[in-house]
Coordinates of C-alpha atoms in Angstrom, one line a residue:
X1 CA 80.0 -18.8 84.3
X2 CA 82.5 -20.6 82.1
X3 CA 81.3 -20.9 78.4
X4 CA 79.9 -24.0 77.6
X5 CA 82.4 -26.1 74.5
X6 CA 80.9 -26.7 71.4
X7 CA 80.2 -30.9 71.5
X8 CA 82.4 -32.7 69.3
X9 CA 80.9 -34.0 66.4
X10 CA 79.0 -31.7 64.2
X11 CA 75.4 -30.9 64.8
X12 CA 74.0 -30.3 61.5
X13 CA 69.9 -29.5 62.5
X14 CA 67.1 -29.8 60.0
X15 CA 66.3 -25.9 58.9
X16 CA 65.3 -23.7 56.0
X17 CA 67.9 -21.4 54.7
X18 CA 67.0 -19.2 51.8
X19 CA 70.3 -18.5 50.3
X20 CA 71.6 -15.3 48.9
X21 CA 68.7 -12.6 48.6
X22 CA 67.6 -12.0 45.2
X23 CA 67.6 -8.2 46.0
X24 CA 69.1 -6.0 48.9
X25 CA 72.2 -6.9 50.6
X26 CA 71.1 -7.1 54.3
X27 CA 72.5 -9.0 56.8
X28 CA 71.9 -13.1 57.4
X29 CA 69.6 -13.6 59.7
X30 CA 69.0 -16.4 62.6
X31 CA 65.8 -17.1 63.4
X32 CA 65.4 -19.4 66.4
X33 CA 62.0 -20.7 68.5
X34 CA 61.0 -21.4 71.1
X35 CA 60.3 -24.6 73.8
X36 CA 58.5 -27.0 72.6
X37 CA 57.7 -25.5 68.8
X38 CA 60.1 -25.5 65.5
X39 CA 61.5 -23.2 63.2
X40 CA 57.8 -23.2 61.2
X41 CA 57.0 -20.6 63.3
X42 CA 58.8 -18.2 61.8
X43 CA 57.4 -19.4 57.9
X44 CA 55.0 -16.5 57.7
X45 CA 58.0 -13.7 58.2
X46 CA 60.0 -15.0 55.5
X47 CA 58.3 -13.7 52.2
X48 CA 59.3 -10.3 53.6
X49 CA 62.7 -10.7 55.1
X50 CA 64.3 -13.4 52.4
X51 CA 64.0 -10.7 49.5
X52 CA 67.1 -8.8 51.2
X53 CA 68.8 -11.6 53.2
X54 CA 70.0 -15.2 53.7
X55 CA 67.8 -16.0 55.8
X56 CA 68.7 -19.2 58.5
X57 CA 65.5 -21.0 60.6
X58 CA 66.7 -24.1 62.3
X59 CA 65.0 -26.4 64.3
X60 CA 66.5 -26.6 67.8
X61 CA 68.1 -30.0 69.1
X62 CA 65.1 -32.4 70.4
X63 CA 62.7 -29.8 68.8
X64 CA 60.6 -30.2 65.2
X65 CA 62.6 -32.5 62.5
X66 CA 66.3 -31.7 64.7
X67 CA 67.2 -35.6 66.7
X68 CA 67.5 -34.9 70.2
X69 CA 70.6 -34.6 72.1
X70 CA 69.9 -35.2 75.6
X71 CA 73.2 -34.2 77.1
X72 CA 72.9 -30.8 75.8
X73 CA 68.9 -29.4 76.5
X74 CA 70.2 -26.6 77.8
X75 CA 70.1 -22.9 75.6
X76 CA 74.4 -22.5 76.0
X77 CA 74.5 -26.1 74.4
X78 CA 72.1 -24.8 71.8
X79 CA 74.3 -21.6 71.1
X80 CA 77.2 -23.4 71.2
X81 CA 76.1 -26.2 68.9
X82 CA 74.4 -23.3 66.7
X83 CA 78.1 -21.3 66.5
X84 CA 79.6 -24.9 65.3
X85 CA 76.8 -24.9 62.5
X86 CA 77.0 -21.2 61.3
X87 CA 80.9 -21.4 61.5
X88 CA 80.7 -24.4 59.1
X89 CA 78.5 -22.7 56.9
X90 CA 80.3 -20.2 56.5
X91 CA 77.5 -17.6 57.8
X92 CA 78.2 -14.6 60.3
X93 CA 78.0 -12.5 62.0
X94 CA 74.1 -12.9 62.2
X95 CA 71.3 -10.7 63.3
X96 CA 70.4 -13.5 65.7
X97 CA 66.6 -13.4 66.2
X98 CA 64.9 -15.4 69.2
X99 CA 61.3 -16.2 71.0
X100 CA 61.4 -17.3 74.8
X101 CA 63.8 -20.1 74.8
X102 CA 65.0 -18.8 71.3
X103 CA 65.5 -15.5 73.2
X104 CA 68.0 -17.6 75.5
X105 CA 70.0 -19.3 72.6
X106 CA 70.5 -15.8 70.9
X107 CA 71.2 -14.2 74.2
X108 CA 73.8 -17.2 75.0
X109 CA 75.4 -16.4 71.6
X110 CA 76.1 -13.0 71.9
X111 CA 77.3 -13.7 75.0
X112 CA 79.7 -16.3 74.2
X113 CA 80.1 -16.5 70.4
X114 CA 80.1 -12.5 70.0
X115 CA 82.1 -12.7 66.3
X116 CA 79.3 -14.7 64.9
X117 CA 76.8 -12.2 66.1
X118 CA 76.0 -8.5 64.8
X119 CA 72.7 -8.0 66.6
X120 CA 70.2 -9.7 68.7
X121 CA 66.5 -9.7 68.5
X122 CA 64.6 -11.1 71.6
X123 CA 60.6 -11.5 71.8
X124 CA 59.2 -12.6 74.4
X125 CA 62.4 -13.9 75.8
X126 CA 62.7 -16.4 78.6
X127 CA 64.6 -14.9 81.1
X128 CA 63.7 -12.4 83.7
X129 CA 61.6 -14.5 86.2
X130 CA 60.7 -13.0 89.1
X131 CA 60.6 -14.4 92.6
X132 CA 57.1 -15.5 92.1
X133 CA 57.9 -17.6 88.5
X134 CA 61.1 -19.2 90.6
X135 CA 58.7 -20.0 93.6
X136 CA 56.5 -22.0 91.2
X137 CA 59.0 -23.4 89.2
X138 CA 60.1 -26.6 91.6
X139 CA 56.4 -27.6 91.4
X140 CA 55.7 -27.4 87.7
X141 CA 58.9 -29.4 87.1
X142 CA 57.8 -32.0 89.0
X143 CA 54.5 -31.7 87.3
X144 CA 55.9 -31.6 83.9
X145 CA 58.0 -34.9 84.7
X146 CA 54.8 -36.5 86.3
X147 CA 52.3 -36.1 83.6
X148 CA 54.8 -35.5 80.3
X149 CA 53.5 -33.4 77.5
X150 CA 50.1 -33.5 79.0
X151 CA 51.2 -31.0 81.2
X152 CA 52.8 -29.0 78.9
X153 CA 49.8 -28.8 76.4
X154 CA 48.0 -27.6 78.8
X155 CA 50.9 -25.2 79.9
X156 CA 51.2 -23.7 76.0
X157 CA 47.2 -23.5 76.3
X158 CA 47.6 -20.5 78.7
X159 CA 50.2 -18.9 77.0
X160 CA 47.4 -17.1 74.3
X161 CA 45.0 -14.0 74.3
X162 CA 41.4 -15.0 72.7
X163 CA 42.4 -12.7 69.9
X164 CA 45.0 -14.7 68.0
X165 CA 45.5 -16.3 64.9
X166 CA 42.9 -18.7 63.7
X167 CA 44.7 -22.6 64.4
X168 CA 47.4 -21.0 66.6
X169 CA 47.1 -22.3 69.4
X170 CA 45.8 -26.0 68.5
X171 CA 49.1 -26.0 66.4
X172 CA 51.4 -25.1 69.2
X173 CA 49.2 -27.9 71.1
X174 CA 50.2 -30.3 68.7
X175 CA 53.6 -29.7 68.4
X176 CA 54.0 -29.7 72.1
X177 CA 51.6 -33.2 72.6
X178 CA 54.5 -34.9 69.6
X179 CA 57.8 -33.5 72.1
X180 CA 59.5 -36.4 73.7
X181 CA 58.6 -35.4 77.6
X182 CA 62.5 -35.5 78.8
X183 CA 63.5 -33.1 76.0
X184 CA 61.4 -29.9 77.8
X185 CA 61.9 -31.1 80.7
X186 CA 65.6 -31.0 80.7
X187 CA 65.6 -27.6 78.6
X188 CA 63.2 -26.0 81.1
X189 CA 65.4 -27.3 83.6
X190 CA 68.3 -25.6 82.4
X191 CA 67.0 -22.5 81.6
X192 CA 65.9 -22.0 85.7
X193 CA 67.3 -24.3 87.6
X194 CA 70.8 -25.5 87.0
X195 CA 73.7 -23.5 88.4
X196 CA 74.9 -22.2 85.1
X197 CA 70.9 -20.8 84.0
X198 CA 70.5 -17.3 83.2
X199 CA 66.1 -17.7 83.4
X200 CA 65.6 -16.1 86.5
X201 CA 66.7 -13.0 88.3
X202 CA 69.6 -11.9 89.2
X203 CA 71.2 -14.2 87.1
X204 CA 69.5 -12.7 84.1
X205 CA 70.6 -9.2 84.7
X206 CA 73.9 -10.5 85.2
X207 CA 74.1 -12.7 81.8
X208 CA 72.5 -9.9 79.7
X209 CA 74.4 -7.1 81.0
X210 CA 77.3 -9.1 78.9
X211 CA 75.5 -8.8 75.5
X212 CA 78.1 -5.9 73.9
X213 CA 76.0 -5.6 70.8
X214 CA 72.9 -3.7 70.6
X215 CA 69.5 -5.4 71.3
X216 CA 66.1 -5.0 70.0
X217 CA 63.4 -6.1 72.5
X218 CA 59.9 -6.9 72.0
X219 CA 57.7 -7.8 75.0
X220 CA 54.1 -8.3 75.9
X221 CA 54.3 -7.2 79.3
X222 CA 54.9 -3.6 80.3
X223 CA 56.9 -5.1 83.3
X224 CA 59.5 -7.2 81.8
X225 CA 60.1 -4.4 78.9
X226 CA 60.8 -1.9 81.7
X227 CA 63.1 -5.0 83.8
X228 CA 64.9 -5.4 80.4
X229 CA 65.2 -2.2 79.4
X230 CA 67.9 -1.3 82.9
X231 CA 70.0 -4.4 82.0
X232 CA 70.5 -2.7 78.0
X233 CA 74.3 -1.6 77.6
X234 CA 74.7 -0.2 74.1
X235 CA 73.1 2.7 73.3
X236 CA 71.4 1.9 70.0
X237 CA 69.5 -0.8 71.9
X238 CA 65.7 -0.2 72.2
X239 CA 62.8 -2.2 73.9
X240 CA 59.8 -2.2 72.4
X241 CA 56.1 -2.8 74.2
X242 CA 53.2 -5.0 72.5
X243 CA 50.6 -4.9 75.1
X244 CA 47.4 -7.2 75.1
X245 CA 49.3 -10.1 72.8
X246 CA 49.8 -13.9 73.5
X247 CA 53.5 -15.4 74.4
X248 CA 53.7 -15.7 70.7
X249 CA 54.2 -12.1 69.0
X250 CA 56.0 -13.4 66.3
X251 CA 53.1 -15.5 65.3
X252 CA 50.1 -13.2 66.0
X253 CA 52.0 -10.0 64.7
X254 CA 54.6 -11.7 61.5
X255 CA 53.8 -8.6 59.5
X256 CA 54.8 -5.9 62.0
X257 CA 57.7 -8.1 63.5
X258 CA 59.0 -8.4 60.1
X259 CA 59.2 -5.2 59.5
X260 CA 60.9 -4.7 62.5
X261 CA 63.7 -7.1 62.3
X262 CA 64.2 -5.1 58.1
X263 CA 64.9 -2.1 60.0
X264 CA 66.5 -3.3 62.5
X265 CA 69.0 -5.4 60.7
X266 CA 71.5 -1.9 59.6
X267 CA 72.0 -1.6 63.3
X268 CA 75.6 -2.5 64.5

């Protein structure tokens, strides 16, 4: 699986960037969402992780404030055009921090950009489908280009426990009813479907069992941590199990992610 070129052109994507800590000396962080959201997900970490690092929260291509660029939906485009960015910025290596398709475009820059990356962070990461997600997968495409970001709303609706964060989910329903329809379709495209997508197994385990630097992973499912946990190759990584959450542990545990990624961060 050939790495996919940065485009030519630079791709300079709306995001918050905190600048030089005021205290601590921790490394800059990347904090990248997921399908169909923006990078305000991640607004409720950031009182507790910009105190002792630079702290970088973009919104992906097609996704929040970012224009789309449909020839590159895909999450190596997004790493690729995200390398481009941090190189120009002058920002690396990164503890590169990602939900679901966020935990693709972190994944996709180890993978492929390892210089600009010191650790990775996935939560809830969108890769590991079993047979039964790739069975279903034809038909909910077709779906989602039949009835647009209808079917998506609706989609996002089931992705939460009744337990969450007041306004969480009508937010993410929101965000996902203003998405232009062809963006997520072509992104969920090519994180499953396309030759070169890493979403489903065995591709997965063969595209994470290139990440050389050590991982930190955070699931909801006692399943996937265990799958993820056998595709781990350096020995400081660690998977770590929030049972009875929503897709969106970031969102419905900030606090305790936060403190997470602090600790985390003087890995590697």
């Amino acid at each position: 699986m050939p790495p996919v070129s940065e485009s030519e052109g630079a791709f300079r994507p709306h995001a918050v960037d905190t600048g030089p800590p005021p205290t601590g000396h921790g490394p800059p962080l990347l904090l990248v969402h997921g399908w169909g959201a923006d990078g305000e997900d991640w607004t409720p970490l950031l009182p507790s992780l910009a105190p002792r690092h630079r702290v970088l929260v973009p919104d992906l291509p097609g996704h929040g404030r970012s224009p789309a660029r449909l020839d590159r939906c895909s999450p190596r485009a997004a790493a690729a055009d995200l390398a481009a960015w941090l190189r120009a910025s002058g920002v690396g290596p990164v503890v590169a921090v990602g939900h679901s398709l966020g935990g693709q475009v972190v994944t996709a820059l180890a993978v492929e950009h390892p210089g600009l990356v010191r650790s990775v962070v996935s939560v809830a990461a969108a890769y590991g489908g079993d047979a039964a997600e790739a069975g279903r997968l034809p038909a909910e495409q077709a779906a989602l280009r039949r009835a647009g970001t209808a079917w998506a709303v609706g989609f996002v609706r089931g992705a939460f426990t009744g337990d969450g964060p007041p306004g969480l989910r009508e937010r993410h329903e929101r965000l996902m009813a203003a998405m232009d329809p062809e963006v997520l379709f072509r992104y969920r495209e090519a994180m499953y479907l396309t030759p070169d997508a890493f979403g489903l197994r065995p591709a997965s385990e063969a595209y994470l069992r290139r990440r050389r630097c050590p991982v930190l992973a955070v699931h909801n499912s006692a399943a996937a941590a265990a799958w993820e946990r056998a595709t781990l190759r350096d020995a400081r990584s660690r998977v770590v199990l929030w049972e009875g959450l929503g897709h969106y542990l970031h969102e419905e545990r900030p606090a305790e992610l936060a403190a997470l990624i602090r600790d985390w961060s003087g890995i590697g």
